[in-house]
CSV table of C-alpha atoms in Angstrom, one decimal:
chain,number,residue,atom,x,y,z
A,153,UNK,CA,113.7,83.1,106.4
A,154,UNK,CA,112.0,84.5,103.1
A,155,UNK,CA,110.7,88.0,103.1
A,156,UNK,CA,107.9,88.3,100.5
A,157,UNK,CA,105.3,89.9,103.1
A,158,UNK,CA,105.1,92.5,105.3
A,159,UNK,CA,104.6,89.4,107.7
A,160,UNK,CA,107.6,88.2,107.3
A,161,UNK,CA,109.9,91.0,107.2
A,162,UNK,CA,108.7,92.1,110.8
A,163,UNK,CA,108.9,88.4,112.0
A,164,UNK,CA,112.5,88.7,110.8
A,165,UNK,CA,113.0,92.1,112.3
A,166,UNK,CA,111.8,90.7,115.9
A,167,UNK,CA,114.5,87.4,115.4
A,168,UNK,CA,117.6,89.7,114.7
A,169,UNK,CA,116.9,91.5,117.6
A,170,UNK,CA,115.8,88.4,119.6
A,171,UNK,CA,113.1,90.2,120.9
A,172,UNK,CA,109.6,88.6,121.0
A,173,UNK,CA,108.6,91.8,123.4
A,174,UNK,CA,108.1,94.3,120.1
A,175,UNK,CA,105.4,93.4,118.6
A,176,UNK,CA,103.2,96.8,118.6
A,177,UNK,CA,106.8,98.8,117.7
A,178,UNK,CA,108.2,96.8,114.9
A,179,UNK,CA,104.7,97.5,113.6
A,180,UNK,CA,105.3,101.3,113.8
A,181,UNK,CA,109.4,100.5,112.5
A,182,UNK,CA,108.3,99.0,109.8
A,183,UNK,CA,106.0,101.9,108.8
A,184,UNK,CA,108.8,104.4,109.7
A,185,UNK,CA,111.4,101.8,107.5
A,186,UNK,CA,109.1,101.9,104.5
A,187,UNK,CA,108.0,105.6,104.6
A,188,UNK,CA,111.8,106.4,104.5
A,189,UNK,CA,112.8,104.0,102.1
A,190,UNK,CA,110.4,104.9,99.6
A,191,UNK,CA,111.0,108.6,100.0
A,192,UNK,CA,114.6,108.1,98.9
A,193,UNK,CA,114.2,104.8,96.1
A,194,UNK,CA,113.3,105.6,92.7
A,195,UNK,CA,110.2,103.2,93.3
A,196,UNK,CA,107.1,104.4,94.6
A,197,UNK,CA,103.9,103.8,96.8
A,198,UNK,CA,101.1,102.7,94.3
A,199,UNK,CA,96.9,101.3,95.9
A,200,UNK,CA,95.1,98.6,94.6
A,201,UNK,CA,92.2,97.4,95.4
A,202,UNK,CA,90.7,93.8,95.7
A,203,UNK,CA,87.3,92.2,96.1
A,204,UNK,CA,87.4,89.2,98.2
A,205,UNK,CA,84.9,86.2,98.6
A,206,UNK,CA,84.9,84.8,102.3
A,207,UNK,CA,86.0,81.0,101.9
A,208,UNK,CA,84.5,78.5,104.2
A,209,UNK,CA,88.3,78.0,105.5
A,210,UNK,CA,88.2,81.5,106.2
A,211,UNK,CA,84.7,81.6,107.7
A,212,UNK,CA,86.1,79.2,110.4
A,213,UNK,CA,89.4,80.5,111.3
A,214,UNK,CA,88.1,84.3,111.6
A,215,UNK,CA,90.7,85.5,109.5
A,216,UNK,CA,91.6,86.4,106.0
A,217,UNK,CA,95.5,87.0,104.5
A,218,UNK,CA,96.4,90.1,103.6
A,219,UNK,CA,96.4,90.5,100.1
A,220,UNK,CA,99.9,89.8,98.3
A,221,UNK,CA,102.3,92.3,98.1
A,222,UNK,CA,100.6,94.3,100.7
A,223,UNK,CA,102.3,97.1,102.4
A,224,UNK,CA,99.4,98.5,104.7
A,225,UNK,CA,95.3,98.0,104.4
A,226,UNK,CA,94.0,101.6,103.6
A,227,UNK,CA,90.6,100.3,104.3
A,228,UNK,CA,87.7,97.9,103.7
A,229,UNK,CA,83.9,97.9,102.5
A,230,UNK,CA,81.0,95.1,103.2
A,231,UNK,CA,79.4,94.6,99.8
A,232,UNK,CA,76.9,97.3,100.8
A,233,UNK,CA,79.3,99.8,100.9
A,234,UNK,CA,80.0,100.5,104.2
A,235,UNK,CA,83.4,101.1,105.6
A,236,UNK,CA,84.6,98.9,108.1
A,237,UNK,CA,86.4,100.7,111.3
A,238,UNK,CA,89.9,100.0,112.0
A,239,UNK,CA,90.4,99.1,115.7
A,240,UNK,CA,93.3,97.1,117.6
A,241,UNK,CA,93.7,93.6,118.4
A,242,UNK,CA,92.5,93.9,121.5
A,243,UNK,CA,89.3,95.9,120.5
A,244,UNK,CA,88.4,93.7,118.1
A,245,UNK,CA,88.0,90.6,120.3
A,246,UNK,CA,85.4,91.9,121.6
A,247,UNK,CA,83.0,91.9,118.5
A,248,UNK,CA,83.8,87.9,118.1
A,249,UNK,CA,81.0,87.1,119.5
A,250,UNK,CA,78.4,89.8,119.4
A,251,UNK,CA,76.4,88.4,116.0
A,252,UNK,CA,76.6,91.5,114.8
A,253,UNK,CA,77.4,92.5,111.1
A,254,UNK,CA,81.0,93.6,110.0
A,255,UNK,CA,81.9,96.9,111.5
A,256,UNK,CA,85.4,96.8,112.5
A,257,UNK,CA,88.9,95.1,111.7
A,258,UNK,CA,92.0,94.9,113.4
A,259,UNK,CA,95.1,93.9,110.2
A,260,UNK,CA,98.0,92.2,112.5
A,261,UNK,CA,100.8,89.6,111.7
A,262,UNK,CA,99.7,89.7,108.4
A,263,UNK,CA,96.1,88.8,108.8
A,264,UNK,CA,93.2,90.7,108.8
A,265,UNK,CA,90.6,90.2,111.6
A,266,UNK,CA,87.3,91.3,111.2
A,267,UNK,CA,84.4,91.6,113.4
A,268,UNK,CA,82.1,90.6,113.8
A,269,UNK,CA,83.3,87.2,112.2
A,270,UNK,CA,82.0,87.0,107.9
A,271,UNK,CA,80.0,84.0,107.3
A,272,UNK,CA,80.7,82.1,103.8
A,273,UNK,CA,79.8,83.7,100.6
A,274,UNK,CA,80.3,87.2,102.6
A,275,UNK,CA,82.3,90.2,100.2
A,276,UNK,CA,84.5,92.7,100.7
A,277,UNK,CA,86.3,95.0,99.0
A,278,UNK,CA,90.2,95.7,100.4
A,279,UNK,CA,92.5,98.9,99.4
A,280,UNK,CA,95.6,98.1,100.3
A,281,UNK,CA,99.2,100.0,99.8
A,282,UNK,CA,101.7,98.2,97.5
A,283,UNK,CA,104.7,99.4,95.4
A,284,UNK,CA,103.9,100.4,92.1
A,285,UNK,CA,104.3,97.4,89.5
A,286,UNK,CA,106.8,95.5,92.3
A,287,UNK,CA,107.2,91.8,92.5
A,288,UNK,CA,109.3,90.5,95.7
A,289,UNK,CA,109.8,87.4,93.5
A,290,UNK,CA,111.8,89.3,90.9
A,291,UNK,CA,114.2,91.0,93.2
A,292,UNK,CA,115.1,87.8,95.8
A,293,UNK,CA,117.6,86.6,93.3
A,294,UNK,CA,118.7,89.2,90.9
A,295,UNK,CA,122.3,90.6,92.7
A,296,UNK,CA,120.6,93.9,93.2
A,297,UNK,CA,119.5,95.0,97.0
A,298,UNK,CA,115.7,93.0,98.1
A,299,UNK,CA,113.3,95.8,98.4
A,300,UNK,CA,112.6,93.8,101.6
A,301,UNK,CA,115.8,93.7,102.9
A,302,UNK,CA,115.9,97.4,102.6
A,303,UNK,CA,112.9,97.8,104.8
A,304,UNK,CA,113.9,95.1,107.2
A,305,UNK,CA,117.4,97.2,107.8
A,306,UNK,CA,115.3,100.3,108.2
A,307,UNK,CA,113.4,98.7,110.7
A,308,UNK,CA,116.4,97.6,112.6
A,309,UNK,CA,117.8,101.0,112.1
A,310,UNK,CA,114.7,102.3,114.2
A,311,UNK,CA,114.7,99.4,116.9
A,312,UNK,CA,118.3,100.4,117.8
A,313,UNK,CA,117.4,103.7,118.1
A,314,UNK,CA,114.1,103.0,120.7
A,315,UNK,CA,116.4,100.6,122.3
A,316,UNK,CA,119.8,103.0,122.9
A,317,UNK,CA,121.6,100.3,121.1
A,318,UNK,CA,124.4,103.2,120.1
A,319,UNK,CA,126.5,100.8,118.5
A,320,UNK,CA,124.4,98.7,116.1
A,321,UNK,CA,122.4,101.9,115.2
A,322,UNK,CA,125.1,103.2,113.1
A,323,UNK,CA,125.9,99.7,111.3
A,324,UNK,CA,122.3,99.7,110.4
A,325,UNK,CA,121.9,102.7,109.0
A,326,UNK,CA,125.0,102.7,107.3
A,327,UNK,CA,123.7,99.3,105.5
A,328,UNK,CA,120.2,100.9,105.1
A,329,UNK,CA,122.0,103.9,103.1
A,330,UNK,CA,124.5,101.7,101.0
A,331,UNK,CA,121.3,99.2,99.8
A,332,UNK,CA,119.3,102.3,98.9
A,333,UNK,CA,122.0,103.5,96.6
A,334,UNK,CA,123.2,100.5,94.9
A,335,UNK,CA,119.3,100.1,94.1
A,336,UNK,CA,119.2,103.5,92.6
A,337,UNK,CA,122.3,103.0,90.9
A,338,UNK,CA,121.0,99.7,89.3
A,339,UNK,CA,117.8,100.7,88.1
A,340,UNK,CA,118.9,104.1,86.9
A,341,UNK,CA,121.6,101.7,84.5
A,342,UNK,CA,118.5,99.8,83.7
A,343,UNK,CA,116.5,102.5,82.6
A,344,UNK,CA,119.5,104.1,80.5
A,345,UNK,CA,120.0,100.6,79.0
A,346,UNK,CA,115.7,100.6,77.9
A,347,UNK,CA,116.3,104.0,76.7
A,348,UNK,CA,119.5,102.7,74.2
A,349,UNK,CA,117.5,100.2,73.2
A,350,UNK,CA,114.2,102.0,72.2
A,351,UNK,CA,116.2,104.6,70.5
A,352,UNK,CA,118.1,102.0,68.6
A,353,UNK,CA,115.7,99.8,67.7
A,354,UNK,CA,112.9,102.6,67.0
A,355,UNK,CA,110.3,101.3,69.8
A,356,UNK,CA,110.3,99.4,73.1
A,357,UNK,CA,111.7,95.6,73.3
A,358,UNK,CA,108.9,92.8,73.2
């Protein structure tokens, strides 16, 4: 399975542990995975923002992607400016059919529900958590640890722990740790390598 989105890592998460009961704690693992993993990487947390156009695709299935690269939604505006509230699943479902306008969203699997439903043509404006100048693309491949497989070990790491699994907690953790240093170790010999090369070459490489 390919872990480019949040989505994916926690749908990953949930089929290592062959659990389809987590849902609602993988959410909070994952937060717990990244909080931790960015706290001790040499990468961190950056916002942007987006403005969004509702599609008519979107219009009819009630639901919008989360942007990509998105860690967490921080919030979201209608187009006049007011911020949306942030409710569960389960709240939300209950604005589906009200007619009301957007008030609240509920941001689950990877999708963002709001409520009540946009119509076509409707805006918003989405501030969302991402790392700082970080593709997924570029680190799938290169020999050096995923930044999501780092997270999805953390969120393992957690799981364990909430499920008393004693003996995979360690070999998680354990992984966790040795993925966190070999990135640190590879981009700190990247950066020494940049700095060589400016200071040969008198400014930085095209």
């Amino acid at each position: 399975m390919a872990l480019g989105t949040s989505a994916e890592i926690k749908a990953a998460a949930a089929d290592w542990l062959n659990r389809t009961d987590l849902t609602s704690q993988i959410d909070d693992f994952f937060n717990m995975s990244l909080s931790e993993a960015t706290r001790k990487l040499d990468l961190a947390l950056g916002e942007s923002v987006i403005e969004i156009t509702v599609s008519s695709d979107q219009a009819t299935a009630k639901k919008l992607l989360e942007p990509q690269g998105s860690l967490d939604i921080i919030s979201i505006t209608d187009e006049k400016g007011n911020r949306l509230e942030e409710v569960p699943f389960q709240q939300y479902r209950s604005y589906v059919e009200t007619g009301s306008s957007a008030c609240v969203f509920a941001y689950v699997g990877g999708y963002i529900y709001i409520g009540s439903p946009p119509s076509e043509g409707d805006k918003f404006t989405i501030q969302y958590k991402e790392l700082n100048n970080f593709n997924y693309a570029n680190y799938q491949n290169s020999g050096i640890a995923a930044i999501p497989t780092i997270i999805l070990y953390g969120i393992l790491m957690y799981a364990c722990t909430y499920l008393k699994d004693d003996n995979r907690i360690a070999v998680y953790k354990q992984k966790f740790d040795e993925l966190i240093l070999d990135w640190n170790r590879q981009e700190r010999l990247h950066s020494r390598i940049q700095d060589e090369s400016i200071s040969m070459n008198g400014g930085p490489l095209a």
